[in-house]
GROMACS .gro file of C-alpha atoms in nm:
model
  192
    1MET     CA    1  11.299 -11.438  12.369
    2ARG     CA    2  11.239 -11.814  12.338
    3LYS     CA    3  11.602 -11.878  12.229
    4CYS     CA    4  11.730 -11.680  12.529
    5PHE     CA    5  11.508 -11.882  12.768
    6LEU     CA    6  11.621 -12.208  12.604
    7PHE     CA    7  11.987 -12.107  12.636
    8ILE     CA    8  11.948 -12.011  13.004
    9SER     CA    9  11.762 -12.336  13.077
   10LEU     CA   10  12.029 -12.543  12.901
   11PHE     CA   11  12.302 -12.357  13.093
   12PHE     CA   12  12.141 -12.442  13.428
   13VAL     CA   13  12.093 -12.808  13.334
   14LEU     CA   14  12.460 -12.837  13.233
   15PHE     CA   15  12.571 -12.651  13.547
   16PHE     CA   16  12.374 -12.885  13.776
   17LEU     CA   17  12.489 -13.197  13.590
   18ASN     CA   18  12.849 -13.083  13.623
   19ALA     CA   19  12.804 -13.005  13.995
   20CYS     CA   20  12.647 -13.347  14.055
   21SER     CA   21  12.920 -13.530  13.868
   22SER     CA   22  13.193 -13.360  14.074
   23ASN     CA   23  13.085 -13.554  14.385
   24PRO     CA   24  13.263 -13.887  14.425
   25SER     CA   25  13.054 -14.198  14.369
   26LEU     CA   26  13.120 -14.434  14.658
   27GLU     CA   27  12.929 -14.755  14.717
   28LEU     CA   28  12.922 -14.990  15.014
   29VAL     CA   29  13.001 -15.335  14.871
   30ASP     CA   30  13.016 -15.542  15.191
   31ALA     CA   31  12.957 -15.499  15.564
   32LYS     CA   32  13.036 -15.732  15.855
   33VAL     CA   33  13.028 -15.701  16.231
   34ASP     CA   34  13.152 -15.927  16.507
   35ILE     CA   35  13.264 -15.933  16.867
   36VAL     CA   36  13.642 -15.988  16.878
   37LYS     CA   37  13.925 -16.020  17.129
   38ASP     CA   38  14.237 -16.015  16.914
   39GLU     CA   39  14.559 -15.828  16.989
   40ASN     CA   40  14.648 -15.816  16.617
   41LEU     CA   41  14.324 -15.631  16.539
   42LEU     CA   42  14.281 -15.423  16.855
   43GLY     CA   43  14.621 -15.388  17.017
   44ALA     CA   44  14.665 -15.427  17.391
   45ILE     CA   45  14.668 -15.212  17.703
   46GLY     CA   46  14.995 -15.230  17.896
   47ILE     CA   47  14.962 -15.256  18.274
   48THR     CA   48  15.188 -14.992  18.429
   49GLU     CA   49  15.134 -15.051  18.801
   50GLY     CA   50  15.067 -15.318  19.061
   51GLU     CA   51  15.175 -15.681  19.078
   52LYS     CA   52  15.086 -15.740  18.709
   53LYS     CA   53  15.299 -15.446  18.590
   54GLY     CA   54  15.432 -15.521  18.241
   55ASP     CA   55  15.146 -15.758  18.151
   56LYS     CA   56  14.894 -15.672  17.881
   57LEU     CA   57  14.516 -15.657  17.878
   58ILE     CA   58  14.348 -15.732  17.546
   59PRO     CA   59  14.011 -15.561  17.514
   60THR     CA   60  13.699 -15.717  17.366
   61ALA     CA   61  13.544 -15.500  17.095
   62LEU     CA   62  13.254 -15.462  16.858
   63PHE     CA   63  13.441 -15.482  16.526
   64TYR     CA   64  13.297 -15.354  16.196
   65GLU     CA   65  13.450 -15.430  15.855
   66PHE     CA   66  13.337 -15.246  15.542
   67THR     CA   67  13.438 -15.269  15.177
   68ILE     CA   68  13.377 -14.946  14.988
   69LYS     CA   69  13.421 -14.905  14.613
   70ASN     CA   70  13.474 -14.588  14.411
   71THR     CA   71  13.225 -14.638  14.127
   72GLY     CA   72  13.291 -14.294  13.981
   73ASN     CA   73  13.545 -14.177  13.728
   74LYS     CA   74  13.732 -13.941  13.964
   75THR     CA   75  13.963 -14.009  14.257
   76ALA     CA   76  13.780 -13.978  14.590
   77GLY     CA   77  13.964 -13.810  14.878
   78ILE     CA   78  14.297 -13.638  14.923
   79GLU     CA   79  14.593 -13.765  15.129
   80GLU     CA   80  14.584 -13.473  15.373
   81VAL     CA   81  14.455 -13.459  15.728
   82ASP     CA   82  14.074 -13.413  15.732
   83LYS     CA   83  14.052 -13.421  15.351
   84GLY     CA   84  14.044 -13.795  15.289
   85ILE     CA   85  13.763 -14.047  15.308
   86GLU     CA   86  13.639 -14.095  15.663
   87ILE     CA   87  13.362 -14.316  15.801
   88LYS     CA   88  13.157 -14.328  16.117
   89ILE     CA   89  12.863 -14.520  16.259
   90GLU     CA   90  12.555 -14.317  16.346
   91PRO     CA   91  12.336 -14.542  16.565
   92LYS     CA   92  11.959 -14.537  16.538
   93ASP     CA   93  11.758 -14.504  16.859
   94LYS     CA   94  11.735 -14.880  16.933
   95LEU     CA   95  12.111 -14.942  16.896
   96LYS     CA   96  12.193 -14.635  17.102
   97ALA     CA   97  11.954 -14.754  17.377
   98VAL     CA   98  12.101 -15.108  17.372
   99SER     CA   99  12.454 -14.964  17.395
  100GLU     CA  100  12.358 -14.739  17.687
  101ASP     CA  101  12.175 -15.023  17.863
  102ILE     CA  102  12.461 -15.275  17.829
  103MET     CA  103  12.766 -15.049  17.852
  104GLY     CA  104  12.630 -14.760  18.057
  105PHE     CA  105  12.713 -14.515  17.777
  106ASN     CA  106  12.681 -14.466  17.400
  107ILE     CA  107  12.988 -14.641  17.254
  108TYR     CA  108  12.942 -14.447  16.928
  109ASN     CA  109  13.011 -14.114  17.101
  110PRO     CA  110  13.388 -14.073  17.155
  111GLU     CA  111  13.352 -13.841  17.456
  112ASP     CA  112  13.152 -14.106  17.643
  113TYR     CA  113  13.466 -14.325  17.668
  114ASN     CA  114  13.636 -14.079  17.907
  115GLY     CA  115  13.743 -14.254  18.227
  116SER     CA  116  13.660 -14.605  18.097
  117GLY     CA  117  14.023 -14.707  18.037
  118VAL     CA  118  13.934 -14.828  17.685
  119GLY     CA  119  13.844 -14.658  17.361
  120PHE     CA  120  13.780 -14.704  16.992
  121GLY     CA  121  13.979 -14.720  16.673
  122HIS     CA  122  13.969 -14.728  16.297
  123SER     CA  123  14.172 -14.806  15.989
  124PHE     CA  124  14.095 -14.705  15.634
  125PHE     CA  125  14.214 -14.573  15.302
  126SER     CA  126  14.190 -14.195  15.273
  127VAL     CA  127  14.192 -14.208  14.890
  128LEU     CA  128  14.020 -14.440  14.642
  129LYS     CA  129  14.097 -14.423  14.271
  130PRO     CA  130  13.823 -14.493  14.017
  131ASP     CA  131  13.702 -14.856  14.033
  132GLU     CA  132  13.921 -14.919  14.341
  133LYS     CA  133  13.795 -15.094  14.657
  134GLY     CA  134  13.913 -15.019  15.009
  135GLU     CA  135  13.878 -15.205  15.339
  136TYR     CA  136  13.763 -14.995  15.633
  137THR     CA  137  13.735 -15.100  15.997
  138LEU     CA  138  13.584 -14.942  16.307
  139ASN     CA  139  13.618 -15.094  16.651
  140TYR     CA  140  13.451 -14.999  16.977
  141ASP     CA  141  13.611 -15.144  17.292
  142LEU     CA  142  13.366 -15.309  17.532
  143GLY     CA  143  13.599 -15.378  17.824
  144VAL     CA  144  13.854 -15.629  17.950
  145SER     CA  145  13.801 -15.972  18.104
  146GLU     CA  146  13.997 -15.921  18.428
  147LYS     CA  147  13.977 -15.653  18.696
  148ASN     CA  148  14.244 -15.387  18.689
  149SER     CA  149  14.252 -15.036  18.836
  150GLN     CA  150  14.382 -14.898  18.504
  151VAL     CA  151  14.087 -15.033  18.309
  152PRO     CA  152  13.777 -15.030  18.527
  153LEU     CA  153  13.544 -15.140  18.244
  154LEU     CA  154  13.480 -15.515  18.248
  155VAL     CA  155  13.346 -15.684  17.936
  156PRO     CA  156  12.970 -15.753  17.949
  157SER     CA  157  12.825 -16.105  17.967
  158LYS     CA  158  12.809 -16.327  17.656
  159GLU     CA  159  12.432 -16.270  17.638
  160GLU     CA  160  12.477 -15.892  17.649
  161LEU     CA  161  12.753 -15.906  17.387
  162GLU     CA  162  12.528 -16.111  17.159
  163LYS     CA  163  12.246 -15.859  17.204
  164LEU     CA  164  12.480 -15.574  17.113
  165ARG     CA  165  12.600 -15.764  16.805
  166GLU     CA  166  12.239 -15.843  16.711
  167TYR     CA  167  12.153 -15.471  16.696
  168ALA     CA  168  12.491 -15.352  16.563
  169PHE     CA  169  12.352 -15.284  16.213
  170ASP     CA  170  12.062 -15.075  16.343
  171ALA     CA  171  12.259 -14.772  16.228
  172PHE     CA  172  12.379 -14.564  15.938
  173LEU     CA  173  12.728 -14.576  15.793
  174VAL     CA  174  12.821 -14.217  15.711
  175VAL     CA  175  13.104 -14.156  15.463
  176THR     CA  176  13.256 -13.808  15.447
  177ILE     CA  177  13.528 -13.631  15.251
  178GLU     CA  178  13.655 -13.297  15.385
  179ASN     CA  179  13.380 -13.314  15.651
  180GLU     CA  180  13.112 -13.322  15.378
  181GLU     CA  181  12.874 -13.616  15.380
  182ILE     CA  182  12.911 -13.814  15.057
  183VAL     CA  183  12.715 -14.132  15.133
  184ARG     CA  184  12.474 -14.243  15.405
  185VAL     CA  185  12.391 -14.613  15.407
  186ASP     CA  186  12.126 -14.785  15.619
  187LEU     CA  187  12.316 -15.085  15.757
  188ASN     CA  188  11.996 -15.279  15.830
  189LYS     CA  189  12.012 -15.382  15.462
  190TYR     CA  190  12.334 -15.574  15.540
  191LYS     CA  191  12.212 -15.756  15.850
  192ASN     CA  192  12.277 -16.131  15.827
   0.00000   0.00000   0.00000
């Protein structure tokens, strides 16, 4: 009876160790945030009507840069839609409140951008091989600096932008693969 119990116990330990080791091991190596107005990073919004037709508006954005490393011994992610590595910012209550106070909406909720004339974007590697690092960016447009009927959202004041940047790491970085959460990092640890 004791040998049977020992065998069953050993089987469960090995099963759980194997299940745990099948999850990718991703680690946040570096995190930065800034307020930027750069066409190379953010693109531009083409004006399609009025006397400035053909001109471009360059938005100002809250711009996050992350370096993530695969510290495991297996490749993380698959190069298929919705199966690769994806990241998002999940704001804590204070950051969400600051965003809503300054912008009039939660910039971390994609649906809240409807009708603003601006949006958000990202760039990242969908696959990381063992011991490989990848650069990931997320940007949240905060408006444009000149009035235009196409883009009704004007950029907040310098003081408001600084306040938003000050609280930008009051959030979690959530890393998923195939819509399954792999890593959740408290960004307050990376605040300058």
